[in-house]
Amino acid sequence: MSLINSVPEMVLTTKIDQLLNWTRKSSLWYMLFGLACCAIEMMQTGGPRSDLDRFGMAPRATPRASDLMIVAGTLTLKMALRTKILYEQMPDPKYVLSMGSCANCGGLFQLGYSVCDGVDKVIPVDVYVPGCPPRPEALTEGLMMLQDKMMQEKWLVRSESPASA
Amino acid sequence: MAGAFGVAGFGLAIDMDIQGIQKKLEATFGAAVGPVMEGSVENWIEVDPDKIDGVAEYLQSHPDFNYEVLTNLTGCDYPDKGHIQVVYSFVNYDSGSELTIKVNADREAPKVNTVMHVWAAADWLEREVFDLLGIDFIGHTDQRRILLPDDWVGNPLRKDYVEAPDYHGISTMRESLLSVDIPGRS
Ligand code: SF4
């Protein structure tokens, strides 16, 4: 009682899990990963109008400092191998957002000999954002969905069996 | 260039020019230079693959021609004719004159002399043709693939190119767009 009386301005109660998730979702640093035209929309999303900074998101130039990979553009087979290496360099917990038709399924280049039709063939994807290209509003929604997903995570409980996870 | 596509005011003169150019080239290089070929868009001169470097140097340095810019160097596969064609486009910015030279390389073992010592721009363009069509540019100092990864098998712009089933474990099998079932459509 005496503690609460001594800090009367504000008291928050929360669960540890939620606090952890809330801090993580509010500082989602993303790796610059523009592969084609979608990258222009990603830059727009980072610009002042849709302003990713308000989610605590900041672009990073290296995978080792990133939490999120936004795959924005056409993934060629040559790049697919490098994408996998970059993904493996990111520290856990890490997330992947596939932006645009090309990253989702190869888009209009999917029958091309040099194109990997879908980034999920190489790395696991958390959120898919459809569109060619998705507008900044769509990418922002995708990122908010990812934040919702992050809030559902439980870090302090070990699941009993993989099936119930 | 044919009149309809020529630079305004130059059209006719350049059309006559190509005959003159061909005559001069033939006088210098003999049978290595073929006749002027008529195309629907432009006319061109065919040159032997082992003489193209000499012809290019001549066209670039001779004061009568002075084609100082190589605007394009590309290739095309013609399996039915048994050759792979390399296409050179030159421009002389002073007169606005454009010229197209084509070289037919044998499809089984395509070899063409490099022009990279005449125009440095030819370096990467020849690497691209080497990469996608598999033409061996004799004398090229750095002939590596430029777009595809180094361990790629085959030359994709050849008409008989067969795609490998996978690349480093990434399947390249793609569902045909026509075979996808769309719900509600019979
Ligand atoms: S989805 Fe469309 S906009 Fe995005 S990279 Fe592909 S072609 Fe470009």
Coordinates of C-alpha atoms and ligand atoms in Angstrom, one line a residue:
Chain A
M1 CA 0.0 0.0 0.0
S2 CA 2.7 2.4 0.9
L3 CA 4.4 1.9 -2.4
I4 CA 1.2 2.8 -4.4
N5 CA 0.7 5.8 -2.2
S6 CA 4.2 7.0 -2.9
V7 CA 3.8 6.9 -6.7
P8 CA 0.3 8.2 -7.1
E9 CA 0.7 9.6 -10.7
M10 CA 0.2 6.4 -12.7
V11 CA 0.0 2.7 -12.1
L12 CA -0.1 0.1 -14.8
T13 CA -0.9 -3.5 -14.3
T14 CA -0.1 -6.0 -17.0
K15 CA 1.1 -9.5 -17.6
I16 CA 4.8 -10.1 -18.2
D17 CA 4.1 -11.7 -21.5
Q18 CA 2.1 -8.8 -22.7
L19 CA 4.6 -6.3 -21.5
L20 CA 7.4 -8.2 -23.4
N21 CA 5.3 -8.4 -26.5
W22 CA 4.2 -4.8 -26.3
T23 CA 7.8 -3.6 -26.0
R24 CA 8.9 -5.8 -28.9
K25 CA 6.0 -4.8 -31.2
S26 CA 6.7 -1.2 -30.5
S27 CA 10.3 -1.3 -31.7
L28 CA 10.1 -3.4 -34.8
W29 CA 13.2 -2.5 -36.8
Y30 CA 13.0 -3.6 -40.4
M31 CA 15.7 -4.5 -42.8
L32 CA 15.9 -2.5 -46.0
F33 CA 15.1 -5.2 -48.5
G34 CA 13.7 -3.6 -51.7
L35 CA 14.0 -6.0 -54.6
A36 CA 11.8 -4.3 -57.3
C37 CA 9.1 -1.7 -57.8
C38 CA 7.4 -2.6 -54.5
A39 CA 10.3 -1.0 -52.7
I40 CA 9.2 2.4 -53.8
E41 CA 5.9 1.9 -52.0
M42 CA 7.8 0.6 -49.0
M43 CA 9.9 3.8 -49.0
Q44 CA 6.6 5.8 -49.2
T45 CA 5.3 3.9 -46.2
G46 CA 8.4 4.9 -44.3
G47 CA 7.9 8.5 -45.4
P48 CA 6.0 11.2 -43.4
R49 CA 2.5 10.5 -44.7
S50 CA 2.1 7.0 -43.4
D51 CA 5.0 7.3 -41.1
L52 CA 6.2 4.0 -39.8
D53 CA 8.2 5.8 -37.1
R54 CA 5.0 6.1 -35.1
F55 CA 5.1 2.4 -34.5
G56 CA 8.7 2.7 -33.4
M57 CA 9.8 1.2 -36.7
A58 CA 13.2 2.2 -38.1
P59 CA 14.9 1.0 -41.2
R60 CA 18.2 -0.9 -40.6
A61 CA 20.9 -1.6 -43.2
T62 CA 22.0 -4.9 -41.7
P63 CA 20.1 -8.1 -40.9
R64 CA 22.0 -8.5 -37.6
A65 CA 20.2 -5.4 -36.2
S66 CA 16.7 -6.2 -37.7
D67 CA 13.6 -7.9 -36.3
L68 CA 11.6 -7.8 -39.5
M69 CA 12.3 -8.5 -43.1
I70 CA 10.0 -6.8 -45.6
V71 CA 10.5 -8.7 -48.8
A72 CA 9.4 -6.0 -51.2
G73 CA 9.7 -7.1 -54.8
T74 CA 10.4 -9.8 -57.3
L75 CA 12.6 -12.6 -55.9
T76 CA 14.9 -14.1 -58.4
L77 CA 16.5 -17.5 -57.9
K78 CA 19.9 -15.8 -57.6
M79 CA 18.6 -13.5 -54.8
A80 CA 16.6 -16.4 -53.2
L81 CA 19.9 -18.0 -51.9
R82 CA 21.0 -14.7 -50.6
T83 CA 17.7 -14.0 -49.0
K84 CA 18.0 -17.3 -47.0
I85 CA 21.5 -16.3 -45.8
L86 CA 20.2 -12.8 -44.7
Y87 CA 17.3 -14.4 -42.9
E88 CA 19.6 -16.7 -41.1
Q89 CA 21.7 -13.8 -40.0
M90 CA 18.8 -12.1 -38.3
P91 CA 18.6 -12.6 -34.5
D92 CA 15.5 -14.4 -33.1
P93 CA 12.7 -13.6 -32.7
K94 CA 12.4 -12.6 -36.3
Y95 CA 9.5 -12.0 -38.7
V96 CA 9.0 -11.9 -42.4
L97 CA 6.4 -9.8 -44.2
S98 CA 5.9 -10.7 -47.9
M99 CA 4.9 -7.5 -49.8
G100 CA 3.3 -7.6 -53.1
S101 CA 2.3 -10.3 -55.6
C102 CA 5.8 -11.0 -56.6
A103 CA 7.0 -11.9 -53.2
N104 CA 3.8 -13.8 -52.5
C105 CA 3.6 -16.0 -55.6
G106 CA 5.9 -14.7 -58.3
G107 CA 3.3 -12.2 -59.5
L108 CA 3.3 -11.5 -63.2
F109 CA 6.9 -12.9 -63.5
Q110 CA 6.1 -16.2 -62.0
L111 CA 6.7 -18.2 -65.2
G112 CA 10.0 -16.6 -65.8
Y113 CA 13.0 -18.9 -65.8
S114 CA 14.9 -16.7 -63.3
V115 CA 12.1 -16.0 -60.9
C116 CA 11.4 -17.8 -57.6
D117 CA 7.6 -17.9 -57.4
G118 CA 7.1 -17.0 -53.8
V119 CA 9.5 -16.1 -51.0
D120 CA 7.8 -18.8 -48.8
K121 CA 9.7 -21.4 -50.9
V122 CA 12.8 -20.3 -49.1
I123 CA 11.9 -18.7 -45.7
P124 CA 8.8 -18.8 -43.5
V125 CA 6.5 -15.9 -43.9
D126 CA 4.3 -14.3 -41.2
V127 CA 2.2 -11.9 -43.1
Y128 CA 1.3 -11.7 -46.8
V129 CA 0.3 -8.3 -48.2
P130 CA -1.4 -8.6 -51.6
G131 CA -1.3 -6.0 -54.3
C132 CA 0.9 -4.9 -57.2
P133 CA 2.2 -2.9 -55.6
P134 CA 0.3 -2.7 -52.3
R135 CA -0.4 0.9 -51.3
P136 CA 1.2 2.3 -48.1
E137 CA -2.1 1.9 -46.4
A138 CA -2.1 -1.8 -47.3
L139 CA 1.5 -2.3 -46.0
T140 CA 0.6 -0.4 -42.8
E141 CA -2.3 -2.8 -42.3
G142 CA 0.0 -5.7 -42.9
L143 CA 2.4 -4.4 -40.3
M144 CA -0.5 -3.8 -37.8
M145 CA -1.6 -7.4 -38.4
L146 CA 2.0 -8.5 -37.6
Q147 CA 1.8 -6.5 -34.4
D148 CA -1.4 -8.2 -33.5
K149 CA 0.2 -11.6 -34.1
M150 CA 3.2 -10.6 -31.9
M151 CA 0.8 -9.7 -29.1
Q152 CA -0.5 -13.2 -29.1
E153 CA 2.9 -14.8 -28.5
K154 CA 3.7 -16.5 -25.2
W155 CA 7.3 -16.5 -24.2
L156 CA 7.2 -17.6 -20.5
V157 CA 5.1 -20.7 -21.0
R158 CA 6.7 -23.7 -22.6
S159 CA 4.1 -25.6 -24.6
E160 CA 3.3 -29.1 -23.5
S161 CA 3.2 -30.6 -27.0
P162 CA 3.8 -29.2 -30.4
A163 CA 0.2 -29.9 -31.3
S164 CA -1.2 -27.5 -28.6
A165 CA 1.3 -24.8 -29.5
Chain B
M1 CA 17.3 3.2 -91.2
A2 CA 14.2 3.1 -93.3
G3 CA 12.6 6.5 -94.1
A4 CA 9.6 6.1 -91.8
F5 CA 11.8 5.5 -88.8
G6 CA 14.7 7.7 -89.7
V7 CA 15.6 11.0 -87.9
A8 CA 13.5 13.7 -89.5
G9 CA 15.3 15.2 -92.5
F10 CA 17.8 12.4 -92.6
G11 CA 15.6 9.5 -93.6
L12 CA 16.2 9.3 -97.3
A13 CA 19.8 10.3 -97.2
I14 CA 20.6 7.6 -94.7
D15 CA 18.7 5.0 -96.7
M16 CA 21.0 5.7 -99.6
D17 CA 23.9 5.9 -97.2
I18 CA 23.6 2.2 -96.2
Q19 CA 24.3 1.2 -99.8
G20 CA 27.3 3.5 -99.9
I21 CA 28.5 2.2 -96.6
Q22 CA 28.1 -1.4 -97.8
K23 CA 30.1 -0.6 -101.0
K24 CA 33.0 1.0 -99.0
L25 CA 33.0 -1.9 -96.5
E26 CA 33.0 -4.4 -99.3
A27 CA 35.9 -2.6 -101.0
T28 CA 37.9 -2.8 -97.8
F29 CA 36.9 -6.2 -96.4
G30 CA 35.9 -8.1 -99.5
A31 CA 33.6 -11.1 -99.2
A32 CA 33.4 -10.8 -95.4
V33 CA 30.7 -8.1 -95.9
G34 CA 27.4 -9.3 -97.2
P35 CA 24.8 -7.3 -99.2
V36 CA 22.3 -4.8 -97.7
M37 CA 19.4 -6.8 -96.3
E38 CA 16.0 -5.2 -96.4
G39 CA 13.9 -5.4 -93.2
S40 CA 10.4 -4.1 -92.4
V41 CA 11.8 -1.7 -89.9
E42 CA 15.4 -1.1 -90.8
N43 CA 18.0 -2.3 -93.3
W44 CA 21.2 -3.9 -92.2
I45 CA 24.5 -5.3 -93.4
E46 CA 25.7 -8.8 -92.6
V47 CA 29.3 -9.3 -91.6
D48 CA 31.3 -12.5 -91.0
P49 CA 31.8 -13.3 -87.3
D50 CA 35.6 -13.3 -87.5
K51 CA 35.7 -9.9 -89.3
I52 CA 33.3 -7.9 -87.1
D53 CA 36.1 -6.5 -84.9
G54 CA 37.9 -5.1 -88.0
V55 CA 34.7 -3.7 -89.5
A56 CA 33.7 -2.1 -86.2
E57 CA 37.1 -0.5 -85.8
Y58 CA 36.9 0.8 -89.3
L59 CA 33.4 2.2 -88.9
Q60 CA 34.4 3.9 -85.6
S61 CA 37.6 5.4 -86.6
H62 CA 37.3 6.2 -90.3
P63 CA 36.4 9.9 -90.7
D64 CA 33.8 9.1 -93.3
F65 CA 31.7 7.1 -90.8
N66 CA 32.8 8.0 -87.3
Y67 CA 30.2 5.8 -85.5
E68 CA 31.5 6.7 -82.1
V69 CA 28.6 5.3 -80.1
L70 CA 27.6 1.7 -79.8
T71 CA 24.0 2.0 -78.7
N72 CA 23.1 -1.6 -78.5
L73 CA 24.6 -5.1 -78.8
T74 CA 22.1 -7.9 -78.5
G75 CA 21.4 -11.4 -79.9
C76 CA 18.7 -13.6 -81.2
D77 CA 18.4 -17.3 -81.7
Y78 CA 17.2 -18.7 -85.1
P79 CA 17.1 -22.5 -84.7
D80 CA 15.5 -23.1 -88.1
K81 CA 18.2 -21.1 -89.9
G82 CA 20.9 -22.8 -87.8
H83 CA 22.5 -19.6 -86.5
I84 CA 22.5 -17.2 -83.6
Q85 CA 22.5 -13.6 -84.7
V86 CA 24.4 -10.8 -82.9
V87 CA 23.0 -7.3 -83.7
Y88 CA 25.1 -4.2 -83.4
S89 CA 23.6 -0.7 -83.5
F90 CA 25.9 2.3 -84.1
V91 CA 25.1 6.0 -84.0
N92 CA 27.1 9.0 -85.2
Y93 CA 25.8 11.9 -83.2
D94 CA 27.2 14.5 -85.5
S95 CA 25.2 13.5 -88.6
G96 CA 22.4 11.6 -86.7
S97 CA 23.1 8.6 -88.8
E98 CA 22.4 5.1 -87.5
L99 CA 23.6 1.8 -88.7
T100 CA 22.8 -1.8 -87.9
I101 CA 25.2 -4.6 -88.5
K102 CA 24.3 -8.2 -88.0
V103 CA 26.6 -11.2 -87.5
N104 CA 25.4 -14.8 -87.9
A105 CA 27.3 -17.3 -85.7
D106 CA 27.0 -21.0 -86.1
R107 CA 24.5 -22.4 -83.6
E108 CA 26.5 -25.4 -82.6
A109 CA 29.7 -23.6 -81.7
P110 CA 28.9 -19.8 -81.8
K111 CA 32.1 -17.7 -81.9
V112 CA 32.2 -14.0 -82.6
N113 CA 35.2 -11.7 -82.3
T114 CA 34.8 -9.2 -79.5
V115 CA 34.5 -5.4 -80.1
M116 CA 35.2 -4.4 -76.6
H117 CA 38.5 -2.8 -77.5
V118 CA 36.6 -0.5 -80.0
W119 CA 33.8 0.5 -77.6
A120 CA 34.2 -0.2 -73.9
A121 CA 30.4 -0.3 -73.7
A122 CA 30.6 -3.6 -75.5
D123 CA 32.1 -5.3 -72.5
W124 CA 28.9 -5.8 -70.4
L125 CA 26.7 -6.1 -73.5
E126 CA 28.8 -9.0 -74.8
R127 CA 28.7 -10.6 -71.3
E128 CA 24.9 -10.4 -71.4
V129 CA 24.8 -12.1 -74.8
F130 CA 27.3 -14.7 -73.6
D131 CA 25.1 -15.2 -70.5
L132 CA 21.7 -15.6 -72.2
L133 CA 22.7 -17.0 -75.6
G134 CA 26.0 -18.7 -75.0
I135 CA 28.0 -17.0 -77.7
D136 CA 31.8 -17.1 -77.2
F137 CA 33.3 -13.7 -77.8
I138 CA 36.8 -14.3 -78.8
G139 CA 39.2 -11.9 -77.2
H140 CA 36.9 -10.7 -74.5
T141 CA 39.0 -10.3 -71.4
D142 CA 36.4 -10.9 -68.8
Q143 CA 33.8 -13.3 -70.2
R144 CA 31.6 -14.2 -67.2
R145 CA 27.9 -14.4 -66.7
I146 CA 26.5 -11.0 -65.8
L147 CA 22.8 -11.5 -64.9
L148 CA 22.4 -15.1 -64.0
P149 CA 24.4 -16.8 -61.2
D150 CA 27.7 -18.3 -62.1
D151 CA 26.6 -21.9 -61.6
W152 CA 23.5 -21.6 -63.8
V153 CA 23.1 -24.3 -66.4
G154 CA 22.1 -23.4 -70.0
N155 CA 21.4 -20.2 -71.9
P156 CA 17.7 -19.2 -71.3
L157 CA 17.2 -17.2 -74.5
R158 CA 18.0 -20.1 -76.7
K159 CA 14.7 -21.5 -78.2
D160 CA 15.5 -25.0 -77.1
Y161 CA 16.4 -24.1 -73.5
V162 CA 15.0 -26.6 -71.0
E163 CA 14.7 -25.3 -67.5
A164 CA 16.3 -27.3 -64.7
P165 CA 13.8 -28.8 -62.2
D166 CA 15.4 -27.0 -59.3
Y167 CA 18.1 -24.5 -58.4
H168 CA 20.0 -25.3 -55.2
G169 CA 17.0 -27.2 -53.9
I170 CA 14.5 -24.4 -54.8
S171 CA 11.9 -26.0 -57.1
T172 CA 11.4 -24.2 -60.3
M173 CA 8.2 -26.2 -61.1
R174 CA 5.4 -23.8 -61.5
E175 CA 1.7 -24.6 -61.8
S176 CA 0.4 -23.7 -65.2
L177 CA -1.8 -20.7 -64.9
L178 CA -4.4 -22.3 -67.2
S179 CA -4.8 -25.4 -65.0
V180 CA -5.6 -23.6 -61.8
D181 CA -9.2 -24.3 -60.7
I182 CA -11.1 -21.1 -60.0
P183 CA -14.1 -21.8 -57.7
G184 CA -17.4 -21.2 -59.3
R185 CA -16.0 -21.5 -62.8
S186 CA -16.5 -24.7 -64.7
Ligands
SF4_1 S1 4.2 -7.0 -57.0 FE1 4.1 -5.5 -58.7 S2 4.9 -3.6 -57.9 FE2 5.6 -5.3 -56.5 S3 7.6 -5.9 -57.3 FE3 6.1 -7.2 -58.3 S4 5.6 -6.2 -60.2 FE4 6.6 -4.7 -58.9

